[in-house]
PDB file of C-alpha atoms in Angstrom:
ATOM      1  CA  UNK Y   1      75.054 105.976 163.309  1.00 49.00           C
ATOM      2  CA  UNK Y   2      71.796 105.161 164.956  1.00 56.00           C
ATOM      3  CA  UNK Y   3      69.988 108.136 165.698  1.00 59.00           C
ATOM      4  CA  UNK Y   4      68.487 107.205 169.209  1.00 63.00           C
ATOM      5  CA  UNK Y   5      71.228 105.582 170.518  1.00 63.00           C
ATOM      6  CA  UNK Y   6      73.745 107.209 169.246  1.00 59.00           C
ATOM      7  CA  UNK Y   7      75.755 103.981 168.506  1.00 65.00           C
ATOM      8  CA  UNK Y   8      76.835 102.196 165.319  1.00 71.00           C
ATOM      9  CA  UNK Y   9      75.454 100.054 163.503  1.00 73.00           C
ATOM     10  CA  UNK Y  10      76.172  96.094 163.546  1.00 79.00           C
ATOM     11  CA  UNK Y  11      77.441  93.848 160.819  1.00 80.00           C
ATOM     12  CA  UNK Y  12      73.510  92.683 159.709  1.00 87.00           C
ATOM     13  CA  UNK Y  13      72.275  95.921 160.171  1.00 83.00           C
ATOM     14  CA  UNK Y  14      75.587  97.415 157.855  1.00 79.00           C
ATOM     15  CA  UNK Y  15      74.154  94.331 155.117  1.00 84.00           C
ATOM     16  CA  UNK Y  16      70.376  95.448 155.341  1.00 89.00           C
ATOM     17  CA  UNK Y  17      71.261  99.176 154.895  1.00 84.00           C
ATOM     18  CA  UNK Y  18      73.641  98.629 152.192  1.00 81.00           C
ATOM     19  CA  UNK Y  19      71.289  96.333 150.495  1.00 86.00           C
ATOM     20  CA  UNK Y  20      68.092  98.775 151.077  1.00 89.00           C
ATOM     21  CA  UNK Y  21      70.390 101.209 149.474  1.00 84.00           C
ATOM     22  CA  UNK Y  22      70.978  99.401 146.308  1.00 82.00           C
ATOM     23  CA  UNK Y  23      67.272  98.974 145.884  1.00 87.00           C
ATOM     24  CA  UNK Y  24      66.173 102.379 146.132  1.00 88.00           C
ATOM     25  CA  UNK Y  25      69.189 103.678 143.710  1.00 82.00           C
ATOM     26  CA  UNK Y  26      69.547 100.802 141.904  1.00 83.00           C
ATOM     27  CA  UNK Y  27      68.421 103.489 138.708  1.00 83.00           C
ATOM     28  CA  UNK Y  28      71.236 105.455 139.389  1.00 78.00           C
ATOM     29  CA  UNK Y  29      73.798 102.542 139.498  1.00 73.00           C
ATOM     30  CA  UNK Y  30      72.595 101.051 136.391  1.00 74.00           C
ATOM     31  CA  UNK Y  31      72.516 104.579 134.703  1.00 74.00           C
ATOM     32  CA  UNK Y  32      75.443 105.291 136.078  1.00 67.00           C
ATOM     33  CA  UNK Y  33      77.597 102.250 135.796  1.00 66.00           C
ATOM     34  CA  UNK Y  34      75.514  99.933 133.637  1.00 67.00           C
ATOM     35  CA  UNK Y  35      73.960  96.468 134.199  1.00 66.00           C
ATOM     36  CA  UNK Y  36      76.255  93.827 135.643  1.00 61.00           C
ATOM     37  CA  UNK Y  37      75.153  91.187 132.803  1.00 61.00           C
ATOM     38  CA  UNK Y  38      76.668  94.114 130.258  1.00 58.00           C
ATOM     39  CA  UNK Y  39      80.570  93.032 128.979  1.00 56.00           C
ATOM     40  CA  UNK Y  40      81.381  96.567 128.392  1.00 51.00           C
ATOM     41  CA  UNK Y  41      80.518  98.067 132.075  1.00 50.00           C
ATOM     42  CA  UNK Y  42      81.129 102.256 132.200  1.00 54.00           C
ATOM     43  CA  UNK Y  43      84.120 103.610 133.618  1.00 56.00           C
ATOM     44  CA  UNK Y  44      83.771 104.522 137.494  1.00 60.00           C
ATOM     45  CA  UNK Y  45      85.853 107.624 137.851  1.00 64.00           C
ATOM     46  CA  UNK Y  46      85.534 108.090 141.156  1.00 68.00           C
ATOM     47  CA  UNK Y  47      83.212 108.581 144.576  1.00 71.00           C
ATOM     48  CA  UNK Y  48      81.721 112.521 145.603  1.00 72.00           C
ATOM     49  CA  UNK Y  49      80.055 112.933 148.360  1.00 67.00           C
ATOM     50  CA  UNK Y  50      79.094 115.551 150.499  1.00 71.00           C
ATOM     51  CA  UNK Y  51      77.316 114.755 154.626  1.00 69.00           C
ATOM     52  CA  UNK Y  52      73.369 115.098 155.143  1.00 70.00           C
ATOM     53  CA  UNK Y  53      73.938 117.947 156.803  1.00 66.00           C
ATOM     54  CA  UNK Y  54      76.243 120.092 155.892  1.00 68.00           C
ATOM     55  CA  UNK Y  55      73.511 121.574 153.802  1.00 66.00           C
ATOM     56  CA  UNK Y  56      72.092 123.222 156.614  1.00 69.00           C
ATOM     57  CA  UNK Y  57      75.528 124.006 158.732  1.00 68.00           C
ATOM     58  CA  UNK Y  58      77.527 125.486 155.655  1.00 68.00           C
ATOM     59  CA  UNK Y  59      75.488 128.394 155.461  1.00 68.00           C
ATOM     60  CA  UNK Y  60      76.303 129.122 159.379  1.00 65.00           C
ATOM     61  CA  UNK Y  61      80.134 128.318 159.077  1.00 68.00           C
ATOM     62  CA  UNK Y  62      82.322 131.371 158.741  1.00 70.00           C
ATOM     63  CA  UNK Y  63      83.921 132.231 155.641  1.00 83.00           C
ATOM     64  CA  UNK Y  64      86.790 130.291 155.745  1.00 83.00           C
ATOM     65  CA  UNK Y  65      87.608 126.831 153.719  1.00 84.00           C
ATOM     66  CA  UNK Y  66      90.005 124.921 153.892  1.00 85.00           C
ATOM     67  CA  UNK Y  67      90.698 122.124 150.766  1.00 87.00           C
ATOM     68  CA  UNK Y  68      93.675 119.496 150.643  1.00 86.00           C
ATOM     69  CA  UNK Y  69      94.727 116.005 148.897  1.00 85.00           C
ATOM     70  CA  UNK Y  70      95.788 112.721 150.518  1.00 84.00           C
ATOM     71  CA  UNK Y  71      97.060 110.098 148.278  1.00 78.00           C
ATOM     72  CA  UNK Y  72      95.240 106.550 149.811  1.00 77.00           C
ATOM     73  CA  UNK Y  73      97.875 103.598 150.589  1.00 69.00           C
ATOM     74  CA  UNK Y  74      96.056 101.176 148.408  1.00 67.00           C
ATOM     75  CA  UNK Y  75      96.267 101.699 144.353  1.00 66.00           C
ATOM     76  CA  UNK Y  76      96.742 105.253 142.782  1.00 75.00           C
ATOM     77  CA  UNK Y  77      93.706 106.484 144.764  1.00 82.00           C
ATOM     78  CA  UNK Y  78      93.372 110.379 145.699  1.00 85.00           C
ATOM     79  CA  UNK Y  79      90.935 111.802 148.539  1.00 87.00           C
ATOM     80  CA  UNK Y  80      90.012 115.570 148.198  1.00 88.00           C
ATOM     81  CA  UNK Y  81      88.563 116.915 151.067  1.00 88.00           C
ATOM     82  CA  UNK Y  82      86.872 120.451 152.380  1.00 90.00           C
ATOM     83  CA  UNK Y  83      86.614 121.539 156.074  1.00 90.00           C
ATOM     84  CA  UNK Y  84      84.883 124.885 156.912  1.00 87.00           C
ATOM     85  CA  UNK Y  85      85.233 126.495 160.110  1.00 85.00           C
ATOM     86  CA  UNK Y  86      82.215 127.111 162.489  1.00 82.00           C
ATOM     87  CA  UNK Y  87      82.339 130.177 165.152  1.00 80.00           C
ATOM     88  CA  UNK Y  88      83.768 128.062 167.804  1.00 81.00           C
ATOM     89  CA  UNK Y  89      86.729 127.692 165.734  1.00 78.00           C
ATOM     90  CA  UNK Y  90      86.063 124.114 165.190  1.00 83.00           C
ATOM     91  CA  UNK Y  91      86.327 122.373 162.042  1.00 85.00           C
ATOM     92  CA  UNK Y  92      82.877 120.951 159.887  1.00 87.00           C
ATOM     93  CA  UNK Y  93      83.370 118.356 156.738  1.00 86.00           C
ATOM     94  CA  UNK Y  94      81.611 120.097 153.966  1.00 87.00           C
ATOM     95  CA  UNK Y  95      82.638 117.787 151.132  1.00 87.00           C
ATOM     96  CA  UNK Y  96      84.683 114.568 150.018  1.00 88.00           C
ATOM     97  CA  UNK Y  97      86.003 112.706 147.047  1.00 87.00           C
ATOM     98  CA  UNK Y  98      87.392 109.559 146.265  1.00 86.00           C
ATOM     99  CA  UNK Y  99      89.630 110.016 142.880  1.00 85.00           C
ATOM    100  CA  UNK Y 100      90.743 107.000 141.052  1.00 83.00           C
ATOM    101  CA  UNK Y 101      93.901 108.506 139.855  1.00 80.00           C
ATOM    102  CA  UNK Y 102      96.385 111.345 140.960  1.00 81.00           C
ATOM    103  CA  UNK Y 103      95.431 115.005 141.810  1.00 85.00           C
ATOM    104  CA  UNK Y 104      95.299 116.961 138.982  1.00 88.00           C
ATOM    105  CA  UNK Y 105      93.454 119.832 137.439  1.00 88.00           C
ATOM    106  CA  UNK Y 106      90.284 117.866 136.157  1.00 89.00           C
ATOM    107  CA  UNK Y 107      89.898 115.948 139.153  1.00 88.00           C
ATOM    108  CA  UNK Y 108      89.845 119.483 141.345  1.00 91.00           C
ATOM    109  CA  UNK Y 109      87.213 120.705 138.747  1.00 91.00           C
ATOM    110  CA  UNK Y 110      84.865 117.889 139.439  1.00 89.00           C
ATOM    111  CA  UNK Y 111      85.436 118.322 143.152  1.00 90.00           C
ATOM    112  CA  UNK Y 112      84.374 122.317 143.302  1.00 92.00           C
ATOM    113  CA  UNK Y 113      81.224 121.165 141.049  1.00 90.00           C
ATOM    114  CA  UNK Y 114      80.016 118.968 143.162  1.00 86.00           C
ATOM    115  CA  UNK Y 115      80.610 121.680 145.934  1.00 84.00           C
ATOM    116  CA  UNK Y 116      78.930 124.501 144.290  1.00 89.00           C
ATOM    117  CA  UNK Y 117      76.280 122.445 142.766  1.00 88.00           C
ATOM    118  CA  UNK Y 118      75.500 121.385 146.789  1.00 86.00           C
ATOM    119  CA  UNK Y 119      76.606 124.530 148.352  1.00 85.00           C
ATOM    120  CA  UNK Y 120      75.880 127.421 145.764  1.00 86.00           C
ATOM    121  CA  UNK Y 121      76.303 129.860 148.808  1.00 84.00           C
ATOM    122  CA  UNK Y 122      79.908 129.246 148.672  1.00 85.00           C
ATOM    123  CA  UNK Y 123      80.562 131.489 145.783  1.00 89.00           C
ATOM    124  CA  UNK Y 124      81.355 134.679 147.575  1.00 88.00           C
ATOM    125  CA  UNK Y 125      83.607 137.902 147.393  1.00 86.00           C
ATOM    126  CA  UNK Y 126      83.680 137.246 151.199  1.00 87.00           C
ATOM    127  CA  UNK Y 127      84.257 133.674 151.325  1.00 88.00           C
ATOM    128  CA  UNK Y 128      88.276 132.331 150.999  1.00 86.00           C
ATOM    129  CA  UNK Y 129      89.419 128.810 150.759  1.00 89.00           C
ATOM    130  CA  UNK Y 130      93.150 128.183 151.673  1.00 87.00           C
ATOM    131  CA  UNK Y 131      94.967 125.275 149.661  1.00 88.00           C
ATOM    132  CA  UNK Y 132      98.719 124.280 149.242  1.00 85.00           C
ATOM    133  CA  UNK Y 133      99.547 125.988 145.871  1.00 78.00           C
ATOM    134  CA  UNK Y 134      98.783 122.952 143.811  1.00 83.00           C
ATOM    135  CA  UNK Y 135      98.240 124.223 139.853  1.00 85.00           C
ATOM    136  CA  UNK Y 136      95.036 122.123 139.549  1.00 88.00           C
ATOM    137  CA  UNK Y 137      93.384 123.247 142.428  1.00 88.00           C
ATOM    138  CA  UNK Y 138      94.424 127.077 141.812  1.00 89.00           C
ATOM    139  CA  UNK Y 139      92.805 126.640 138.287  1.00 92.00           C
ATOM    140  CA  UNK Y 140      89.999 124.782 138.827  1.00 92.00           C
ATOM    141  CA  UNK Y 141      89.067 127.467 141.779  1.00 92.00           C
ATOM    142  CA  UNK Y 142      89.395 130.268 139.413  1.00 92.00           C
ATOM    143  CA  UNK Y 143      87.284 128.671 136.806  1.00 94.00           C
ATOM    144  CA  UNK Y 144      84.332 127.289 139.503  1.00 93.00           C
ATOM    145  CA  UNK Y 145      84.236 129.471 142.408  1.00 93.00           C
ATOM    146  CA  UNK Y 146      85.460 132.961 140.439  1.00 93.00           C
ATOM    147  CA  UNK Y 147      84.069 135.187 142.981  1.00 91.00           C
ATOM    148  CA  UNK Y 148      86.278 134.090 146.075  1.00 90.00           C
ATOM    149  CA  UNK Y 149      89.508 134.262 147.356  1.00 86.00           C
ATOM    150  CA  UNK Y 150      92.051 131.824 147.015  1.00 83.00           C
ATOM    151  CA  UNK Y 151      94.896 131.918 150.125  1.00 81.00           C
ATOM    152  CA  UNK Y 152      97.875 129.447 150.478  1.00 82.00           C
ATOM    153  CA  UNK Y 153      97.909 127.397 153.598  1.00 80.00           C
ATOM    154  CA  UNK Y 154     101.349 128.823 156.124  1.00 80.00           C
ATOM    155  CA  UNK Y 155     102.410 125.550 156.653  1.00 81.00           C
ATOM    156  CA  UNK Y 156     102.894 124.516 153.017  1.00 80.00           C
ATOM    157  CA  UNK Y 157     104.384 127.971 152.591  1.00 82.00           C
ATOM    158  CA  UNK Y 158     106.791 127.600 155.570  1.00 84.00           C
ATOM    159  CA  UNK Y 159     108.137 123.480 154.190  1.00 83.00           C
ATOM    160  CA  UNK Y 160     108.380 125.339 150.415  1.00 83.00           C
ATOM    161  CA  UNK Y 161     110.519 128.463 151.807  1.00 85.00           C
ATOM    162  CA  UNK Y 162     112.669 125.762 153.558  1.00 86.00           C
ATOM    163  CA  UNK Y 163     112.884 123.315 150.732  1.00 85.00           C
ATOM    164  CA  UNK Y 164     114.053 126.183 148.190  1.00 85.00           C
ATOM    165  CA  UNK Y 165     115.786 128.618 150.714  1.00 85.00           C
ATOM    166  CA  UNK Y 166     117.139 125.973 153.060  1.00 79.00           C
ATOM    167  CA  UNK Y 167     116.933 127.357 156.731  1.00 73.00           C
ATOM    168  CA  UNK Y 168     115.045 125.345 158.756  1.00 73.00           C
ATOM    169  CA  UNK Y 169     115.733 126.869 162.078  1.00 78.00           C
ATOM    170  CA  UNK Y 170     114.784 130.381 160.990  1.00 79.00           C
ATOM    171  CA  UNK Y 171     117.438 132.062 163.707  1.00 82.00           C
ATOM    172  CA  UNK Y 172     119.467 133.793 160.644  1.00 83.00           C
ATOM    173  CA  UNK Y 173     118.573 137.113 160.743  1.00 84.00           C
ATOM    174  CA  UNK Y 174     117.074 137.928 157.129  1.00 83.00           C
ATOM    175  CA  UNK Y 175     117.000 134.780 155.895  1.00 86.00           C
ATOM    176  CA  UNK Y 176     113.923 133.766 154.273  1.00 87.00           C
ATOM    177  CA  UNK Y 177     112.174 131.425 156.680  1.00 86.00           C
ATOM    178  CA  UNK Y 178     113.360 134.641 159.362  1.00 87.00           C
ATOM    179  CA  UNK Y 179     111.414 136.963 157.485  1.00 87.00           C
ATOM    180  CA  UNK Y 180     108.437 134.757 156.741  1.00 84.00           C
ATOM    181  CA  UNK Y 181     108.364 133.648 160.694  1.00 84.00           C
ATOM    182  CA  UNK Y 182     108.564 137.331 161.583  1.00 85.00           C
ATOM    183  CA  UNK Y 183     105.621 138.040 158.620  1.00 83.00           C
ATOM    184  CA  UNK Y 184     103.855 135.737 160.387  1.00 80.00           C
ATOM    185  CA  UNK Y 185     103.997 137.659 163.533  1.00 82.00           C
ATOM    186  CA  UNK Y 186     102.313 140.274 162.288  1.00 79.00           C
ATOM    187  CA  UNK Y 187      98.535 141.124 163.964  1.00 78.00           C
ATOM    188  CA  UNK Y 188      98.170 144.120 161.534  1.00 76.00           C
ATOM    189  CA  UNK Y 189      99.930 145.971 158.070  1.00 76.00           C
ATOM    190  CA  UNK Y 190     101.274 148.760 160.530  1.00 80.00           C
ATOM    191  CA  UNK Y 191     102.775 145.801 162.811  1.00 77.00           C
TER     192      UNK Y 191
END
């Protein structure tokens, strides 16, 4: 985005970035990947990334995260992504990865290092992140981010009671998916 005029940028200004980008990390992408004129090139296991400045708005978000998986439609690419919430309820991208491969355990343990290595405030007693009960993300929070709590997302909860319990309407009284909807009701432990 161009900061002035808040547009974006065109197709020779994309080129001259990009290209101004290479030269200034072209250290890093040689280190990192080796040099092109090399017939043994390094393995590129993926793409982490985090925005300018979430640096400064993490610290202001509230203490809730929330951390998913989309598969991409081309090859056996996997995005992991991680939203916090600011006080006007409104969502802020905190961190990103581009996975070549599926979701699994290692891949969530590289994500959260990247995180905590950027955001080290985010290891917390007070802080929760709320996932879809994958194994490798449930590990790989325990092992990088011990300190806070780990809550499963009510929609993924709500298709898994429905996939196991059948149900879907939720109208049968004490059914499963009855007593999770009514569960979910609740505004208090009294309630």
């Amino acid at each position: 985005m161009k900061s002035a005029t808040n547009s974006t940028l065109d197709r020779d200004e994309r080129r001259l970035f990009w290209s101004n980008w290479k030269k200034d990390n072209y250290a890093l992408l040689v280190n990192q990947l080796g040099y092109k004129s090399q017939e043994c090139t390094r393995f590129l296991h993926g793409v982490f990334f985090t925005p300018s400045f979430s640096q400064k708005t993490v610290p202001e978000l509230q203490t809730l995260f929330t951390a998913d998986v989309c598969h991409l439609n081309f090859g056996k690419y996997t995005m992991c992504t991680c939203y916090g919430i600011t006080a006007n309820a409104n969502i802020s991208p905190v961190g990103f990865a581009i996975i070549f491969g599926n979701e699994n355990g290692a891949s969530w343990k590289e994500f959260w290092c990247l995180f905590v290595q950027t955001h080290p405030s985010i290891n917390r007693t007070d802080v929760t992140i709320v996932t879809d009960q994958d194994k490798g993300s449930m590990g790989a929070i325990d092992k990088i981010l011990p300190a806070v709590g780990h809550f499963f997302c009510a929609w993924h909860r709500r298709k898994n009671i429905i996939k196991q319990c059948g149900g879907s309407s939720g109208r049968i009284p004490y059914s499963a998916l009855w007593v999770y909807n009514k569960l979910i009701e609740c505004r208090s432990v009294e309630h």
